[in-house]
Coordinates of C-alpha atoms and ligand atoms in Angstrom, one line a residue:
Chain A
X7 CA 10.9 -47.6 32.4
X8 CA 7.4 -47.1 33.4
X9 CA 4.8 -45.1 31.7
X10 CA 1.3 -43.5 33.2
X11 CA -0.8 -42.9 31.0
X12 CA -3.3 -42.0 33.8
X13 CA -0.8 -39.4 35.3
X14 CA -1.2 -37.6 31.8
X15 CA -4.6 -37.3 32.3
X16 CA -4.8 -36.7 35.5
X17 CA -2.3 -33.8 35.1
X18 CA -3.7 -32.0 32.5
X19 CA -6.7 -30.5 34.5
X20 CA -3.9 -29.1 37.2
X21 CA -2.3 -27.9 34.3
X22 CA -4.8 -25.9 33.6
X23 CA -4.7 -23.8 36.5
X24 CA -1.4 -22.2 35.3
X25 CA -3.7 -21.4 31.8
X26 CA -4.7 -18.2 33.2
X27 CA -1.7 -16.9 33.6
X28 CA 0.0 -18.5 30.2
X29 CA -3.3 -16.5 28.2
X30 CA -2.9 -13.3 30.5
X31 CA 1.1 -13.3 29.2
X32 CA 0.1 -14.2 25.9
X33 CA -2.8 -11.4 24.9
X34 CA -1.7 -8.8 27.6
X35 CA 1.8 -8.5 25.6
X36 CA 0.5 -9.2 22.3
X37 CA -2.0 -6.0 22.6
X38 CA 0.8 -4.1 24.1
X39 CA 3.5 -5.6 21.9
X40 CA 1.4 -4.3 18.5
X41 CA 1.3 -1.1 19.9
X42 CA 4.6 -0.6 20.1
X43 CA 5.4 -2.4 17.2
X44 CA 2.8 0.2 15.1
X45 CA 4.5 3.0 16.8
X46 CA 8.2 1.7 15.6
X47 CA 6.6 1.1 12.1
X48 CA 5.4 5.0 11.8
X49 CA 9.1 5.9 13.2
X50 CA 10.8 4.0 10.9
X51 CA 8.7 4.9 7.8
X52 CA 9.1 8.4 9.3
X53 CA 11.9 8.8 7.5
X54 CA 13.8 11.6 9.7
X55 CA 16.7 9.9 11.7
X56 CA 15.4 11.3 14.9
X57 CA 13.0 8.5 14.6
X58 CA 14.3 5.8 12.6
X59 CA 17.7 5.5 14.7
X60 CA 16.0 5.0 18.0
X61 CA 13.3 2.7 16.2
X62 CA 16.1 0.7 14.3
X63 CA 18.1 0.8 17.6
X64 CA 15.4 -0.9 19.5
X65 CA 14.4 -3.9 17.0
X66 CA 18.7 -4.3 17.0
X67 CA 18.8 -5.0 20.6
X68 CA 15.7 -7.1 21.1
X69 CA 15.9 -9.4 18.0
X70 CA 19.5 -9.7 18.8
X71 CA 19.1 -11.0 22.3
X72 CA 17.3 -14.3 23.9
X73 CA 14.1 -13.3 25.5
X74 CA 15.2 -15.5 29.0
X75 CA 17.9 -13.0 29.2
X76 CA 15.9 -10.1 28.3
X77 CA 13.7 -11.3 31.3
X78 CA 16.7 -12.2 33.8
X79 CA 17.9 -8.2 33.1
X80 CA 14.6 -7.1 33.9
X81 CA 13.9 -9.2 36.5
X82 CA 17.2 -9.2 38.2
X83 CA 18.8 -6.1 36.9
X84 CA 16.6 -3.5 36.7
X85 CA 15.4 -3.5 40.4
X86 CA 19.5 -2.8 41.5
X87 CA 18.7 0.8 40.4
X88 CA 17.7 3.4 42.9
X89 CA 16.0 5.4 40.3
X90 CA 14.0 2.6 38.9
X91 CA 12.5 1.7 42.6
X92 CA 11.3 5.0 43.0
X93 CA 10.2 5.3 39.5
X94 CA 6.6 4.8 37.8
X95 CA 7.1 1.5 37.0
X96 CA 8.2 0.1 40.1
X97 CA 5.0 -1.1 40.6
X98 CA 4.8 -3.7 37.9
X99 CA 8.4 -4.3 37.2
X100 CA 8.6 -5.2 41.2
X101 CA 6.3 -8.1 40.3
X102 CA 7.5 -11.1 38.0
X103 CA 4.7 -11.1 36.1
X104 CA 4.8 -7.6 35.3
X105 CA 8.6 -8.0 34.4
X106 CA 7.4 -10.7 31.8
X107 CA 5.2 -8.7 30.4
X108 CA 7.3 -5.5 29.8
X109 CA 10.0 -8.2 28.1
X110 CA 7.4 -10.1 25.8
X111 CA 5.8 -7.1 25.1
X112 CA 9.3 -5.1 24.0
X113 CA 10.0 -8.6 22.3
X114 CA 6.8 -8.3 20.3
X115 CA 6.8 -5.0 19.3
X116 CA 10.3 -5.7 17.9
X117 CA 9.5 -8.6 16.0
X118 CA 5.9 -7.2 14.6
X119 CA 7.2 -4.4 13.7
X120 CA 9.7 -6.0 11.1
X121 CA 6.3 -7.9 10.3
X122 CA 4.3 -5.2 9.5
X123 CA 6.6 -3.2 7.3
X124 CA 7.5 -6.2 5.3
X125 CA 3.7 -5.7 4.7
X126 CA 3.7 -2.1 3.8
X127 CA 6.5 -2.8 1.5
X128 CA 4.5 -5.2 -0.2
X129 CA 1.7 -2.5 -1.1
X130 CA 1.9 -2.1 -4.7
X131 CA 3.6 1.5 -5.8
X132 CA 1.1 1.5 -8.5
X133 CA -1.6 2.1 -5.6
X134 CA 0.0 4.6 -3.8
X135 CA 0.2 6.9 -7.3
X136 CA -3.7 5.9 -7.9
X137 CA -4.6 7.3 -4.1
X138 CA -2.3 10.6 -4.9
X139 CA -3.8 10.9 -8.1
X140 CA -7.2 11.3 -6.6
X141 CA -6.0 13.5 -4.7
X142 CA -5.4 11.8 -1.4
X143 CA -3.4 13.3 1.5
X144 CA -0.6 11.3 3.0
X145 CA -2.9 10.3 6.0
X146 CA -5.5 9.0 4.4
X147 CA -3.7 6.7 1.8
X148 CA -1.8 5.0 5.1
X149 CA -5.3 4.4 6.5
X150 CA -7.3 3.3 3.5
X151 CA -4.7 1.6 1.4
X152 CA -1.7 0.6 3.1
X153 CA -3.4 -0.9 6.3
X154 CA -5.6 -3.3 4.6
X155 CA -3.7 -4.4 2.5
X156 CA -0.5 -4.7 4.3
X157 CA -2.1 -6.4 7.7
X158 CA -3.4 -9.5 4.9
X159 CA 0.4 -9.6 3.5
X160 CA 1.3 -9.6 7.0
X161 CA -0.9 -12.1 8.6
X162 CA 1.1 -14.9 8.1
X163 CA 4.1 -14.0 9.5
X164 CA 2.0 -12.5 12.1
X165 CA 0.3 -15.7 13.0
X166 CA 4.0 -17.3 13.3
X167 CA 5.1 -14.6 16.4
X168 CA 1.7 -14.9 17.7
X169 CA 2.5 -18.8 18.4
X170 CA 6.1 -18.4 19.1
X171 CA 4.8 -15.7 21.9
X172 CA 2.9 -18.5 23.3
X173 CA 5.7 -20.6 23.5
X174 CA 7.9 -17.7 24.7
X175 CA 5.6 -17.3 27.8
X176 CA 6.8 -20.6 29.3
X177 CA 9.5 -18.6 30.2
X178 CA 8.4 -16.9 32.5
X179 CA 8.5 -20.2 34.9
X180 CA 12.1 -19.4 35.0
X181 CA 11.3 -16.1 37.2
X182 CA 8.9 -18.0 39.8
X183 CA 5.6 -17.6 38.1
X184 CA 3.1 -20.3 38.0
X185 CA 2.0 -20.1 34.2
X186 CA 1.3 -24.0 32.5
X187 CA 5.0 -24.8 32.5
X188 CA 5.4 -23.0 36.3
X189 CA 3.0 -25.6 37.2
X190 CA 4.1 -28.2 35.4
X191 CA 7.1 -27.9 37.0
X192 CA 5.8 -28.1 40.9
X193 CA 4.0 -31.0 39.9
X194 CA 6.9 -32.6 38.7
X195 CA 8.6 -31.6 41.9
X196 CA 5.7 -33.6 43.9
X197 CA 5.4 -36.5 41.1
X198 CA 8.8 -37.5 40.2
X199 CA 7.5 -37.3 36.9
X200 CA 8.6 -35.5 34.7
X201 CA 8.4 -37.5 31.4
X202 CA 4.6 -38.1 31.7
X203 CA 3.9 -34.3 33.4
X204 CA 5.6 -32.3 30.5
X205 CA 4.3 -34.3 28.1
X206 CA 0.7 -33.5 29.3
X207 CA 2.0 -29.9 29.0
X208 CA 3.1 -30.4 25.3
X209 CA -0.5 -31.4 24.9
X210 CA -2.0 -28.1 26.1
X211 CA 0.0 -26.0 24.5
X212 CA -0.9 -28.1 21.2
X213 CA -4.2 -27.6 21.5
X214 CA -3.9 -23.6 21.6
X215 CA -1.1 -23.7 18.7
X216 CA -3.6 -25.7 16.9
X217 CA -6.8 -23.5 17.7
X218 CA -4.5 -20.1 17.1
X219 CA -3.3 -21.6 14.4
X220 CA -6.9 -22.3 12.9
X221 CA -8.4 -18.9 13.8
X222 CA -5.4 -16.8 11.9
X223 CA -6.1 -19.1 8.9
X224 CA -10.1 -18.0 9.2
X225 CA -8.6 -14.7 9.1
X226 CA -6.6 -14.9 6.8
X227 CA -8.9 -16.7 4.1
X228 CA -11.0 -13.7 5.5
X229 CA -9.3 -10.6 4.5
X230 CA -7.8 -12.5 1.3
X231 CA -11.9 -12.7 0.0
X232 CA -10.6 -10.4 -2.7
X233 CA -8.0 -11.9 -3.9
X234 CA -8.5 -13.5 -7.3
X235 CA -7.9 -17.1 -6.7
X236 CA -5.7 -19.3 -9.7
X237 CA -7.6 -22.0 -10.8
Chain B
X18 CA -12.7 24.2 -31.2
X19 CA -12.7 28.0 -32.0
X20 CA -10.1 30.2 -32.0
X21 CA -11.8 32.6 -29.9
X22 CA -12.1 29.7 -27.0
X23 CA -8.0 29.3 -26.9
X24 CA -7.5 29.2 -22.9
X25 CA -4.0 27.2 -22.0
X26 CA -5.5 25.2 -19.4
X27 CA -1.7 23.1 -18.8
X28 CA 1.4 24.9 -19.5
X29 CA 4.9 23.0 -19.9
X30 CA 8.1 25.7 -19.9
X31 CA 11.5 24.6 -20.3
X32 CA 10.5 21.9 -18.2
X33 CA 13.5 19.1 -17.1
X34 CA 13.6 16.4 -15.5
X35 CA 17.0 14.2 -13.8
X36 CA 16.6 10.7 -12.2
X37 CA 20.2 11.0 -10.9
X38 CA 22.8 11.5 -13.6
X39 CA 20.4 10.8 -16.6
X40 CA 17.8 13.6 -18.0
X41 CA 14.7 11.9 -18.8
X42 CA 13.1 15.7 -20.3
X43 CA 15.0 17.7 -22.1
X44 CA 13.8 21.5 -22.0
X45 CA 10.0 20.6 -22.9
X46 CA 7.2 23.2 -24.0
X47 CA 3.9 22.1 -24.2
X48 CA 1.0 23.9 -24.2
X49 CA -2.8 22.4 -23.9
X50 CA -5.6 24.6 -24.5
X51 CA -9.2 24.1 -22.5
X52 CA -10.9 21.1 -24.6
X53 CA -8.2 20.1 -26.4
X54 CA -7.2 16.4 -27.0
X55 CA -3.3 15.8 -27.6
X56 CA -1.8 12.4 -28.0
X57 CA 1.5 11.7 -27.3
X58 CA 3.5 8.6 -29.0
X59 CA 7.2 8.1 -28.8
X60 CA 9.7 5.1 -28.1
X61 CA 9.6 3.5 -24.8
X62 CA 11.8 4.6 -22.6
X63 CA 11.3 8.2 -24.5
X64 CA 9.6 10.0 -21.4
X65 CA 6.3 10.3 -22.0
X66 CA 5.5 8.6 -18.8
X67 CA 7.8 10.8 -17.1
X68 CA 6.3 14.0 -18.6
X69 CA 2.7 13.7 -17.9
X70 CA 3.5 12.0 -14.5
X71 CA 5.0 15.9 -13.8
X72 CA 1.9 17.4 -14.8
X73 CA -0.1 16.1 -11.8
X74 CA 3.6 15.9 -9.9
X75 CA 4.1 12.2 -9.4
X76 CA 7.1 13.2 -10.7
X77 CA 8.7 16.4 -9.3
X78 CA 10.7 18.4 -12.4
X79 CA 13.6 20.3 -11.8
X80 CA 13.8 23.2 -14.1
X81 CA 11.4 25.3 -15.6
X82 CA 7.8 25.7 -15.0
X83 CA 4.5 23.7 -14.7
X84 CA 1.3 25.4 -14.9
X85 CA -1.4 23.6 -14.3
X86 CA -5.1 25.4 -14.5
X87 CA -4.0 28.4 -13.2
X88 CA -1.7 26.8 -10.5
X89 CA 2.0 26.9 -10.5
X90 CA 3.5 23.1 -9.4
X91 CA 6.4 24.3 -7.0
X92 CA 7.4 22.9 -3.6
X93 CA 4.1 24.0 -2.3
X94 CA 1.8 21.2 -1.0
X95 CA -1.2 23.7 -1.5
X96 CA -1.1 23.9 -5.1
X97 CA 0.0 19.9 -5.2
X98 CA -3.4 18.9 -3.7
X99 CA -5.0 21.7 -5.6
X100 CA -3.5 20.6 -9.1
X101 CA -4.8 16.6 -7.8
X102 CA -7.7 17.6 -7.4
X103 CA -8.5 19.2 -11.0
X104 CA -6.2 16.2 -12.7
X105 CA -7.4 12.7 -13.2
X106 CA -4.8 10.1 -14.6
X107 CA -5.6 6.4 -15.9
X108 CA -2.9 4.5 -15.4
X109 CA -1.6 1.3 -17.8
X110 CA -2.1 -1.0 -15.0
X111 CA -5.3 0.0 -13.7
X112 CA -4.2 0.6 -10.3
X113 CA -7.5 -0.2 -8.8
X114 CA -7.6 -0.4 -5.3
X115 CA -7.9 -4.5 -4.8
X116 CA -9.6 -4.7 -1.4
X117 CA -12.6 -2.2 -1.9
X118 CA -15.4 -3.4 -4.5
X119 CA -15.2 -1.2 -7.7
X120 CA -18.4 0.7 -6.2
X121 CA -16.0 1.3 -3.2
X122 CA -13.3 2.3 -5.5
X123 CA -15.1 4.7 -6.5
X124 CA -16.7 6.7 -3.4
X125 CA -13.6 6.7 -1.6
X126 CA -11.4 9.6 -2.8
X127 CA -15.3 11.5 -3.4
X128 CA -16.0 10.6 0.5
X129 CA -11.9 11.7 1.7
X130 CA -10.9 14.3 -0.9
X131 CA -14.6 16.2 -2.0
X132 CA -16.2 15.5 1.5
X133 CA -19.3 13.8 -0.1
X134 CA -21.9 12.3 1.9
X135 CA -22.6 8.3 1.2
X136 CA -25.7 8.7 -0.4
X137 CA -24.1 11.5 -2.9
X138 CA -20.9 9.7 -3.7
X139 CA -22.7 6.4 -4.3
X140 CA -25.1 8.2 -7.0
X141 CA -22.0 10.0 -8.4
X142 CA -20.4 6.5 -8.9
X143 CA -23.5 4.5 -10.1
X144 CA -23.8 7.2 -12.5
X145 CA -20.3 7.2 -13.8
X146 CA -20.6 3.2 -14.0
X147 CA -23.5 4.0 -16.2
X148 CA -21.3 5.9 -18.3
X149 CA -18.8 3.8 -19.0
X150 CA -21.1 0.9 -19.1
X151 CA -20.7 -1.8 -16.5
X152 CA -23.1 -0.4 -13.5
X153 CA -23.8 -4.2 -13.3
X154 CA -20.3 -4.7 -11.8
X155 CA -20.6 -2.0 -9.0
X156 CA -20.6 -5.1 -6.2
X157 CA -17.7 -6.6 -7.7
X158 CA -13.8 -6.8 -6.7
X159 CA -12.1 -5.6 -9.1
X160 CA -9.8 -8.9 -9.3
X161 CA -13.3 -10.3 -10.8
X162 CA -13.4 -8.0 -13.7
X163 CA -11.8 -8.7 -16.8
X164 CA -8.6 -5.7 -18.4
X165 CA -11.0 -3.8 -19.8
X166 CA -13.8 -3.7 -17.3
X167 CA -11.2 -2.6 -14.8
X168 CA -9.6 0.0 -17.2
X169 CA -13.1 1.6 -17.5
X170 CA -13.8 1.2 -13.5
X171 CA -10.4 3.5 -13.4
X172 CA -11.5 5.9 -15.9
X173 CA -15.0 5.8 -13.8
X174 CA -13.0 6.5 -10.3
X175 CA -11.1 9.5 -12.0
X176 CA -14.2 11.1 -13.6
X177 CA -15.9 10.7 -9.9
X178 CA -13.6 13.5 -9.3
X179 CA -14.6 16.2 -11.5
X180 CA -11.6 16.6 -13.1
X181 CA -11.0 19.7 -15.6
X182 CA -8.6 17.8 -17.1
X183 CA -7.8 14.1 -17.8
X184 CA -4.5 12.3 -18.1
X185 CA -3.9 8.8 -19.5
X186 CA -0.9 7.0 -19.8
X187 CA -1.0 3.5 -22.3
X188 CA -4.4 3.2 -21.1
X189 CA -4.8 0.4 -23.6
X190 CA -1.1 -1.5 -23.6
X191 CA -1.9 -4.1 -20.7
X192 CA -5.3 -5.2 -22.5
X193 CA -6.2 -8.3 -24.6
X194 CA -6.7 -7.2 -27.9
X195 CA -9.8 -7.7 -27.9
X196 CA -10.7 -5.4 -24.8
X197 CA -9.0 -2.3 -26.1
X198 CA -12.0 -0.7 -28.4
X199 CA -14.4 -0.7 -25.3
X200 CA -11.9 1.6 -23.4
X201 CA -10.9 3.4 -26.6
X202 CA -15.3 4.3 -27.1
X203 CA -15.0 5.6 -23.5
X204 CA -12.3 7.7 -24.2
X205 CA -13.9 8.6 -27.7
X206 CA -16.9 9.5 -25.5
X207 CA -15.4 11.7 -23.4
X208 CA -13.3 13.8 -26.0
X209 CA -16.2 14.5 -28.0
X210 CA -17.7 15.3 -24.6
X211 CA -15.1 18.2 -24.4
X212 CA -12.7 17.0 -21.8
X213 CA -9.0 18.3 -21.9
X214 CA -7.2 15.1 -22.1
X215 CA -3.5 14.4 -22.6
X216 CA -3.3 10.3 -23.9
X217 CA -0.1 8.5 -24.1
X218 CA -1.0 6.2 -26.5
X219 CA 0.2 4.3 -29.6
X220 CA -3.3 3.5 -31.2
X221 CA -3.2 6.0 -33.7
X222 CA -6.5 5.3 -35.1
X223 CA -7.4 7.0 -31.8
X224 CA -5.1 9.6 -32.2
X225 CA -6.1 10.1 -35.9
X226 CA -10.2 10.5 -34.7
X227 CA -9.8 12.9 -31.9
X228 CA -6.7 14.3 -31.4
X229 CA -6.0 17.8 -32.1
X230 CA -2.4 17.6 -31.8
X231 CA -0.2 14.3 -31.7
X232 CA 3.0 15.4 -30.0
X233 CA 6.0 12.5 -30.9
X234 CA 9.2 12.6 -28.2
X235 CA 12.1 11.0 -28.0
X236 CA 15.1 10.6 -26.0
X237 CA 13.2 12.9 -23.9
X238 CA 12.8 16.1 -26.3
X239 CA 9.5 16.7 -28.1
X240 CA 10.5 16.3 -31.7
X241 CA 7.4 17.0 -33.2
X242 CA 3.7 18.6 -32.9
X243 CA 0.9 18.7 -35.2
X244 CA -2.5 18.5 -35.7
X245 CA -2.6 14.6 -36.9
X246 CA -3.6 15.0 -40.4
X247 CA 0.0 16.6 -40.4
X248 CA 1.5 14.9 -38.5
X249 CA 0.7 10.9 -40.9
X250 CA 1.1 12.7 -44.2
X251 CA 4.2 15.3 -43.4
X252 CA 6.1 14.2 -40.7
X253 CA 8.9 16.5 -40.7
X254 CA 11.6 14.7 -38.5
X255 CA 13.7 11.7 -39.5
X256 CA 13.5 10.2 -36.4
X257 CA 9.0 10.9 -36.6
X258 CA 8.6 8.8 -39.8
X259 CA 11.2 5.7 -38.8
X260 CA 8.8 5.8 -35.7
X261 CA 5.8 6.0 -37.2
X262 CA 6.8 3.6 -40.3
X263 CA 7.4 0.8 -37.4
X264 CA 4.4 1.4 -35.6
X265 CA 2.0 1.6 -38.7
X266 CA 3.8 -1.5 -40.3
X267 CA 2.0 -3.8 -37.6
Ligands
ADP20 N1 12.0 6.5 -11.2 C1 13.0 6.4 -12.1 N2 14.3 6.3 -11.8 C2 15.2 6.3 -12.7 N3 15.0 6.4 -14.0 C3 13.7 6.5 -14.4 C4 12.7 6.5 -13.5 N4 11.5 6.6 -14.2 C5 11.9 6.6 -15.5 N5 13.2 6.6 -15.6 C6 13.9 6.6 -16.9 O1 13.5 7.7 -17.6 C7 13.4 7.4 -19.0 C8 12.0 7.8 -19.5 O2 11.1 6.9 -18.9 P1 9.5 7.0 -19.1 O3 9.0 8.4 -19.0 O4 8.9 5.9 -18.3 O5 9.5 6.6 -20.7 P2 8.2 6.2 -21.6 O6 7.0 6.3 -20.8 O7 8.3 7.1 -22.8 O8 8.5 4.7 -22.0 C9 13.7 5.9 -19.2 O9 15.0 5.8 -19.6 C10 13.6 5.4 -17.8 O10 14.5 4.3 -17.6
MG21 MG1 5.6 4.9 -20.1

């Protein structure tokens, strides 16, 4: 067996064309992903089962599913309704990359949500009696205490979806968009290659596990400034 | 205190108090007068926690009646936040808010709660730091301080507050023996500065110097009240001097 070192290398700037689209997956449904995922949290802390049914209903079904399926359902499924072609959202669910996003995004805001409130469960009770104690309204202890001090329990685990979201957008190759792996793929198609192409592919998306990686540390050594550190 | 100047300022009736199945307060009656100092001691587990934790209604009671400055403590979130507001409590673990600096800790509930400007809740707090004697810390987090610098930074955040009355439970039983007179002269300070405070405390040198009345529970009943001179020479109940022969005995 033959290996091309050179095809690597040659590869990797191709590869780069599908970047765009891998990074537009990636932040577009990790924005709208958290959104949805703070939205679940304030249902499910709700505590009225109006809320916390639907909430709990929703992280059931989409951490209980793959996310290729999730995608083929969307992508396939969806569009065999009359009422969803002449709905709102037949614009972007018509498109595959707007199907990718709507599953990555539901997928996130499952996951993070389970995140987060592991984070607000960590808040000290002890704190919560301090802020009442002052006199603080309901509100206003979510905003000052819980937040800040759940989003730095939560970071790591946070930094852990972020990366497997990255590595869940190569999915959406399976549904004829030409993100990194997309790419990859065609090239491979053209090449014969396969062994030396998706290698040059592992190498890109090392590189932004790595620099993702790096920056939640930063940010994590950031918002931990306060924490007393044990000699 | 004179006679004359007897106002109650908190008011215990009957007051009970279930966590499921088991009654932490058995039918208590308290009453506090504007200015007075009362210590309460007891066995862990007794429910002093649990009784002044219903004054400012972290704990909600069940029966009877809790009047608290001339505000009733009943379902109503008006009086709640009213009650708050007039109520500071010190808790045994500080409770400081980790990620503000003890400055911070200080403005924020004067800032959200008393609708101060910057400039005026920073003075407040500077001043207050002042008072209890570690203004050098202000820029500090409060994971920098040592027990007792961060007991007193809580004492500082409540008294940022204005509070009528002040409510501290084992303010003293998480410290290093050596940090607990520097919180105790704080406390000292602000009884003889008039403040209506209700201390859960088993330092009865404390209780002896500025107590007016030491109130001993147990099993969730107020056995006893007395002024303290009473209370170390004549304790009346059995179950007051086997107390109070085990905690002066160390
Ligand atoms: N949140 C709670 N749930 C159930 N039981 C509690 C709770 N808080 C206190 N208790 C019980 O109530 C009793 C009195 O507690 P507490 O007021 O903390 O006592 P103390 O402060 O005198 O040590 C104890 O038996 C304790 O176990
Ligand atoms: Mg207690």
């Amino acid at each position: 067996m033959t290996f091309d070192v050179f095809l690597i290398l040659n590869s990797i700037p191709t590869m780069i064309e599908g970047l765009g689209i891998t990074l537009k997956l990636l932040f577009l449904s990790t924005v709208i992903g958290l959104a949805l995922a703070v939205v679940t949290l304030l249902m499910r802390l709700s505590g009225h089962w109006l809320l916390t049914w639907p909430a709990m209903f929703y992280i059931y079904i989409f951490r209980g599913t793959p996310i290729l399926v999730q995608i083929f359902i969307i992508y396939h499924g969806l569009p065999q309704f009359e009422f969803i072609r002449e709905g709102v959202l037949w614009p972007l669910l018509r498109e595959p990359f707007g199907c990718c996003v709507v599953a990555l995004s539901l997928n996130a805001g499952a996951y993070v949500s389970e995140i987060l409130r592991g984070g607000v469960l960590g808040v000290d009770r002890g704190l919560h009696e301090a802020g009442k104690a002052l006199g603080l309204s309901t509100p206003h202890r979510f905003i000052y205490i819980t937040t800040p001090i759940a989003v730095r329990l939560a970071i790591p685990a946070y930094s852990n979806d972020f990366i497997s979201m990255l590595k869940a957008t190569a999915l959406a190759s399976t549904v004829t968009l030409m993100d990194m792996t997309g790419v990859a793929r065609t090239i491979v198609a053209k090449t014969f290659a396969p062994y030396e192409i998706f290698i040059a592919a592992a190498i890109v998306y090392l590189c932004f596990t790595w620099t993702f990686q790096r920056g939640f540390g930063l940010l994590e050594r950031y918002m931990s400034r306060y924490v007393k550190k044990d000699a | 205190m004179g006679e004359e100047a007897r106002v109650p300022i908190i008011v215990l009736e009957k007051v009970c108090k279930f966590f499921g199945q088991f009654q932490a307060l058995k039918d208590i009656d308290l009453v506090v007068n504007k200015g007075e100092r009362v210590v309460v001691c007891g066995p862990s587990g007794s429910g002093k926690s649990t009784m002044i934790r219903c004054i400012n209604r972290l704990e909600e009671h069940n029966n009877g009646r809790i009047v608290v400055n001339g505000h009733e403590l009943t379902g109503n979130l008006r009086d709640v936040n009213a009650v708050r507001r007039e109520v500071g409590m010190v808790f045994q673990s500080f409770n400081l808010f980790p990620h503000l600096r003890v400055v911070d800790n200080l403005m924020l509930a004067q800032k959200l709660v008393r609708n101060r400007g910057k400039a005026e809740a920073r003075e407040r707090a500077m001043h207050l730091l002042e008072r209890v004697k570690i203004p050098e810390q202000a820029g500090k987090w409060p994971s920098q301080l040592s027990g007792g610098q961060q007991q007193r930074v809580a004492i500082a955040r409540a008294l940022c507050m204005d509070p009528a009355i002040m409510l501290f439970d084992e303010p003293t039983s998480a410290l290093d023996p050596e940090m607990i007179s520097e919180v105790l002269d704080v406390m000292i300070d602000l009884a003889q500065e008039g403040m209506t405070m209700v201390v859960v405390t088993h330092e009865m040198g404390f209780a002896r110097s500025v107590a007016d009345a030491v109130v001993f529970m147990d099993a969730g009943e107020i056995v006893e009240s007395n002024p303290p001179a009473e209370f170390f020479q004549n304790p009346r109940n059995e179950r007051t001097r086997l107390f109070l022969s085990q905690i002066l005995s160390h």
